[in-house]
Short mmCIF file of C-alpha atoms in Angstrom, two decimals:
data_model
loop_
_atom_site.label_atom_id
_atom_site.label_comp_id
_atom_site.label_asym_id
_atom_site.label_seq_id
_atom_site.Cartn_x
_atom_site.Cartn_y
_atom_site.Cartn_z
CA MET H 3 0.00 0.00 0.00
CA THR H 4 1.39 3.39 -0.94
CA ARG H 5 1.67 6.14 1.65
CA SER H 6 -1.12 8.16 0.03
CA ALA H 7 -3.40 5.12 -0.08
CA PHE H 8 -2.53 4.36 3.53
CA ALA H 9 -3.44 7.88 4.62
CA PHE H 10 -6.66 7.89 2.60
CA PHE H 11 -7.77 4.55 4.07
CA CYS H 12 -6.90 5.57 7.62
CA LEU H 13 -8.62 8.94 7.39
CA GLY H 14 -11.71 7.29 5.99
CA LEU H 15 -11.73 4.78 8.84
CA ALA H 16 -11.24 7.57 11.35
CA ALA H 17 -14.08 9.60 9.88
CA LEU H 18 -16.48 6.68 10.11
CA GLN H 19 -15.68 6.14 13.76
CA ILE H 20 -15.61 9.84 14.70
CA ALA H 21 -18.81 11.01 13.02
CA PRO H 22 -21.42 9.85 15.61
CA ALA H 23 -20.10 12.04 18.43
CA ALA H 24 -18.26 15.20 17.45
CA SER H 25 -17.55 16.37 21.00
CA THR H 26 -16.09 13.01 21.98
CA ALA H 27 -14.05 12.98 18.77
CA GLN H 28 -12.60 16.39 19.53
CA SER H 29 -11.53 15.23 22.98
CA GLU H 30 -10.00 12.06 21.56
CA LEU H 31 -8.12 13.95 18.85
CA THR H 32 -6.77 16.45 21.35
CA GLU H 33 -5.41 13.57 23.42
CA LEU H 34 -4.01 11.83 20.35
CA TRP H 35 -1.45 14.45 19.50
CA ASN H 36 0.26 13.68 22.81
CA ALA H 37 -0.47 9.98 22.69
CA ASP H 38 2.50 8.68 20.73
CA LYS H 39 6.24 9.17 20.61
CA VAL H 40 8.62 7.51 18.17
CA GLN H 41 12.39 7.34 18.46
CA LEU H 42 15.26 5.36 16.98
CA LEU H 43 17.50 3.50 19.43
CA ARG H 44 21.08 3.67 18.09
CA GLY H 45 22.07 0.21 19.34
CA TRP H 46 25.50 -1.18 18.55
CA ARG H 47 27.69 -2.27 15.64
CA GLU H 48 28.79 -5.90 15.23
CA PHE H 49 31.99 -6.37 13.24
CA ARG H 50 32.26 -9.72 11.45
CA THR H 51 34.67 -11.32 9.02
CA ALA H 52 32.12 -11.09 6.22
CA GLY H 53 31.13 -7.52 7.07
CA SER H 54 29.36 -5.64 9.83
CA ILE H 55 25.74 -5.21 10.86
CA HIS H 56 24.24 -2.62 13.16
CA ASN H 57 21.58 -3.60 15.70
CA ALA H 58 19.21 -0.66 16.13
CA ALA H 59 15.49 -0.37 16.92
CA ILE H 60 12.41 1.79 16.46
CA LYS H 61 10.60 2.51 19.71
CA ILE H 62 6.96 3.57 19.75
CA LYS H 63 5.68 4.77 23.11
CA LEU H 64 1.95 5.26 23.67
CA GLU H 65 -0.13 6.82 26.39
CA GLU H 66 -2.39 4.70 28.58
CA GLY H 67 -5.21 3.10 26.62
CA TRP H 68 -3.71 3.61 23.15
CA LYS H 69 -2.61 0.74 20.90
CA THR H 70 -0.73 0.35 17.63
CA TYR H 71 -0.63 -2.50 15.15
CA TRP H 72 1.54 -5.52 14.33
CA ARG H 73 2.73 -6.27 10.77
CA ALA H 74 -0.46 -8.38 10.25
CA PRO H 75 -2.90 -6.28 12.27
CA GLY H 76 -6.12 -8.20 11.73
CA SER H 77 -8.85 -7.81 9.14
CA SER H 78 -9.59 -4.15 9.99
CA GLY H 79 -6.17 -2.76 10.95
CA PHE H 80 -3.30 -1.08 9.14
CA PRO H 81 0.33 -2.10 9.77
CA PRO H 82 3.25 0.28 10.30
CA GLN H 83 5.14 1.13 7.12
CA PHE H 84 8.71 2.39 6.86
CA ASP H 85 10.32 4.52 4.15
CA TRP H 86 14.13 4.69 4.35
CA THR H 87 14.57 7.05 1.39
CA GLY H 88 17.43 9.50 1.93
CA SER H 89 19.47 7.26 4.23
CA GLU H 90 23.23 7.26 3.62
CA ASN H 91 25.62 4.29 3.61
CA LEU H 92 22.65 1.95 3.87
CA LYS H 93 22.93 -1.36 1.99
CA SER H 94 19.93 -3.13 3.51
CA VAL H 95 17.54 -2.83 6.43
CA LYS H 96 15.14 -5.31 8.03
CA VAL H 97 12.53 -4.62 10.71
CA LEU H 98 11.86 -7.49 13.15
CA TRP H 99 8.57 -7.96 14.98
CA PRO H 100 8.22 -9.12 18.60
CA ALA H 101 5.17 -11.29 19.26
CA PRO H 102 2.08 -9.09 19.51
CA GLU H 103 -0.89 -9.16 21.84
CA ILE H 104 -4.48 -9.93 20.86
CA PHE H 105 -7.20 -7.42 21.76
CA GLU H 106 -10.95 -7.58 21.23
CA THR H 107 -12.68 -4.23 20.63
CA GLU H 108 -16.45 -4.39 20.11
CA GLY H 109 -16.11 -7.87 18.64
CA VAL H 110 -13.23 -6.89 16.32
CA ARG H 111 -9.87 -8.59 16.76
CA VAL H 112 -6.85 -6.31 16.90
CA VAL H 113 -3.31 -7.71 16.70
CA GLY H 114 -0.77 -5.26 18.05
CA TYR H 115 0.85 -3.59 21.02
CA GLU H 116 -0.16 -1.26 23.84
CA ARG H 117 1.83 1.22 25.94
CA GLU H 118 5.17 0.58 24.18
CA VAL H 119 6.85 -1.53 21.52
CA VAL H 120 10.49 -1.83 20.49
CA LEU H 121 10.97 -3.12 16.93
CA PRO H 122 14.55 -4.38 16.38
CA VAL H 123 16.08 -3.18 13.11
CA ILE H 124 19.00 -4.98 11.42
CA VAL H 125 21.04 -2.48 9.40
CA GLU H 126 23.72 -3.49 6.90
CA PRO H 127 26.14 -0.68 5.93
CA GLU H 128 27.53 -0.23 2.43
CA HIS H 129 30.93 0.56 3.96
CA ASP H 130 31.77 -1.00 7.31
CA GLU H 131 34.16 1.75 8.38
CA LEU H 132 31.61 4.57 7.97
CA PRO H 133 28.56 5.55 10.02
CA VAL H 134 25.06 4.91 8.68
CA ASN H 135 22.90 8.02 8.54
CA LEU H 136 19.31 6.82 8.79
CA HIS H 137 16.33 8.82 7.57
CA VAL H 138 13.04 7.01 8.09
CA ASN H 139 9.42 8.00 7.75
CA VAL H 140 7.09 5.85 9.83
CA ASP H 141 3.40 5.68 8.88
CA TYR H 142 1.28 3.85 11.43
CA GLY H 143 -2.09 3.82 13.15
CA VAL H 144 -2.97 4.41 16.77
CA CYS H 145 -6.24 3.38 18.36
CA LYS H 146 -8.22 3.99 21.49
CA ASP H 147 -11.94 4.65 21.04
CA VAL H 148 -11.08 5.83 17.53
CA CYS H 149 -8.36 4.72 15.13
CA ILE H 150 -6.50 7.34 13.12
CA PRO H 151 -3.23 7.53 11.18
CA THR H 152 -0.13 9.33 12.28
CA SER H 153 3.47 9.53 11.13
CA ALA H 154 6.92 10.32 12.42
CA GLN H 155 10.16 11.32 10.75
CA ILE H 156 13.39 10.15 12.37
CA GLN H 157 17.04 10.94 11.61
CA GLU H 158 19.85 9.25 13.45
CA SER H 159 23.53 8.49 12.84
CA LEU H 160 24.73 4.98 13.69
CA PRO H 161 28.46 5.22 14.43
CA ALA H 162 30.98 2.70 13.12
CA ILE H 163 32.54 2.17 16.55
CA PRO H 164 31.94 -0.39 19.31
CA GLU H 165 29.17 0.70 21.69
CA PRO H 166 27.46 -0.99 24.64
CA VAL H 167 24.69 -3.48 23.93
CA ASP H 168 21.23 -1.97 24.49
CA PRO H 169 19.24 -4.24 26.85
CA ALA H 170 15.91 -2.89 25.53
CA ILE H 171 16.76 -4.13 22.03
CA LEU H 172 17.94 -7.49 23.36
CA HIS H 173 14.72 -7.88 25.35
CA ALA H 174 12.59 -7.13 22.28
CA ALA H 175 14.62 -9.54 20.15
CA GLY H 176 13.95 -12.26 22.70
CA LYS H 177 10.19 -11.88 22.09
CA ILE H 178 10.38 -12.46 18.32
CA PRO H 179 8.47 -15.64 17.37
CA LYS H 180 10.59 -18.72 16.76
CA ILE H 181 11.07 -19.22 13.01
CA VAL H 182 10.35 -22.75 11.74
CA VAL H 183 10.80 -23.62 8.05
CA SER H 184 8.23 -26.29 7.18
CA SER H 185 10.45 -28.02 4.61
CA GLU H 186 12.86 -28.85 7.44
CA HIS H 187 10.08 -30.35 9.59
CA PRO H 188 8.05 -32.86 7.52
CA GLY H 189 4.60 -33.47 8.92
CA LEU H 190 4.44 -30.24 10.89
CA ILE H 191 1.90 -28.51 8.63
CA SER H 192 -0.31 -29.34 5.66
CA CYS H 193 -2.43 -26.89 3.69
CA ARG H 194 -5.47 -26.97 1.46
CA ILE H 195 -6.31 -24.12 -0.92
CA GLN H 196 -9.80 -23.85 -2.36
CA VAL H 197 -11.50 -21.41 -4.72
CA VAL H 198 -14.38 -19.63 -3.01
CA SER H 199 -15.23 -17.12 -5.75
CA ALA H 200 -13.66 -15.21 -8.63
CA THR H 201 -11.85 -12.95 -6.16
CA GLU H 202 -11.52 -15.14 -3.07
CA LEU H 203 -9.53 -18.17 -1.96
CA GLY H 204 -9.79 -20.15 1.24
CA VAL H 205 -6.66 -21.45 2.98
CA SER H 206 -6.87 -24.11 5.68
CA ALA H 207 -3.83 -25.42 7.54
CA VAL H 208 -3.59 -28.43 9.82
CA ILE H 209 -0.70 -28.08 12.26
CA ASP H 210 0.87 -30.79 14.41
CA VAL H 211 1.09 -29.33 17.93
CA SER H 212 1.85 -32.60 19.73
CA ASN H 213 5.39 -31.47 20.59
CA GLN H 214 4.58 -27.79 21.00
CA SER H 215 3.11 -25.64 23.76
CA PHE H 216 0.43 -24.22 21.46
CA LYS H 217 -2.59 -26.15 22.65
CA ASN H 218 -4.51 -22.87 22.87
CA GLY H 219 -4.04 -19.35 21.56
CA VAL H 220 -4.51 -17.47 18.31
CA ALA H 221 -3.20 -18.13 14.80
CA VAL H 222 -2.49 -15.61 12.04
CA ILE H 223 -2.12 -16.53 8.35
CA GLU H 224 0.03 -14.22 6.20
CA LEU H 225 1.09 -13.91 2.57
CA PRO H 226 4.05 -11.49 2.79
CA ASN H 227 4.48 -9.12 -0.16
CA HIS H 228 1.11 -10.04 -1.69
CA PRO H 229 -1.64 -7.40 -2.23
CA VAL H 230 -4.35 -9.40 -0.49
CA TRP H 231 -6.86 -8.94 2.33
CA ILE H 232 -6.81 -11.82 4.82
CA SER H 233 -9.61 -12.50 7.28
CA ASP H 234 -9.02 -13.15 10.96
CA ALA H 235 -8.10 -16.82 11.24
CA GLU H 236 -10.60 -19.28 12.65
CA THR H 237 -8.90 -21.82 14.90
CA ARG H 238 -10.30 -25.19 15.97
CA ARG H 239 -8.83 -28.24 17.71
CA LEU H 240 -9.23 -31.41 15.63
CA ASP H 241 -7.83 -33.53 18.46
CA ASP H 242 -5.14 -33.29 21.14
CA ASP H 243 -2.36 -33.17 18.57
CA ARG H 244 -3.78 -31.23 15.62
CA LEU H 245 -4.88 -27.63 15.16
CA LEU H 246 -6.99 -26.45 12.21
CA VAL H 247 -6.53 -22.85 11.04
CA TYR H 248 -8.64 -21.22 8.31
CA SER H 249 -8.61 -17.79 6.61
CA SER H 250 -10.20 -16.39 3.48
CA LEU H 251 -8.03 -14.37 1.07
CA LYS H 252 -9.43 -11.65 -1.16
CA PHE H 253 -7.36 -10.34 -4.06
CA PHE H 254 -7.70 -6.83 -5.45
CA GLU H 255 -5.58 -7.17 -8.60
CA GLU H 256 -6.82 -8.49 -11.91
CA GLY H 257 -5.68 -11.87 -13.14
CA PRO H 258 -5.81 -15.47 -11.95
CA LEU H 259 -5.90 -16.15 -8.21
CA THR H 260 -2.69 -18.07 -7.65
CA ILE H 261 -0.48 -18.37 -4.60
CA ASN H 262 2.67 -20.33 -3.93
CA ARG H 263 2.39 -22.63 -0.92
CA SER H 264 5.93 -21.69 0.09
CA ASP H 265 4.72 -18.10 0.56
CA ILE H 266 2.18 -19.03 3.23
CA HIS H 267 3.21 -18.11 6.77
CA VAL H 268 1.28 -19.19 9.87
CA THR H 269 2.13 -17.63 13.22
CA LEU H 270 0.88 -19.26 16.42
CA LEU H 271 0.51 -16.92 19.39
CA SER H 272 0.11 -18.59 22.77
CA PRO H 273 1.81 -16.39 25.39
CA PRO H 274 4.50 -16.64 26.47
CA GLU H 275 5.33 -18.85 23.45
CA SER H 276 5.06 -17.97 19.77
CA MET H 277 6.11 -19.67 16.53
CA GLU H 278 6.13 -18.59 12.88
CA ILE H 279 5.86 -21.45 10.38
CA ARG H 280 7.17 -20.47 6.95
CA GLY H 281 5.92 -22.42 3.98
CA CYS H 282 3.24 -25.07 3.61
CA LEU H 283 4.55 -27.51 1.04
CA ARG H 284 2.08 -30.35 1.54
#
């Protein structure tokens, strides 16, 4: 989603939720402008034989009662987006996502964070001996009784010298879901894809949880880098060892509805444990 489309969608959503009570909306909006604070944690540089990486993070701090979204926010949310245009000595950058919380608001599931979230960022410099000058625009949504878009612009220099490890970044990294590649674990997951309509597919996954601590909890199905709307996953126990997860996928681009099974990701959230299964090759 482009930034303009993001803003248009968010403003439309905000308007729908604000319209019924103008006085309440005004109060909420007044509080909003002080509700969020975004900063970049400089972190530390790791020097390796094959080149260096810099461990940084984006920290979003919210006032009491406000929430922001995870990368897959649920059927009615909008995920944070990052634009690194203008950064210097930046070869690559990757944002990592600690396991989110699940909230229910008037029957709508929200997948995200409240109060505060630290998103670890792995930065690869073009030249190891030089600092990385980061310029990032963050577009994201914040919600309380209303949900509206906001943005932040951050500039920070990441020095090419040893610095102390930041415990806040380490703590956040420890909450990232365990990555499991399905091709390395035969029998862990099997998927069925069915055509529902000309613009909709259904994806069901059966997951072996006999050796996992995911007897209960919530599942999220994702198709990274695909322009598709995904419904909140329905989860049902088939028996003590198997979990059934189902989501419908609606495509908004013309052409045949095709997906690669290796692109399907299923994340199981069962605090304090979480696991992201990548690929569904059976």
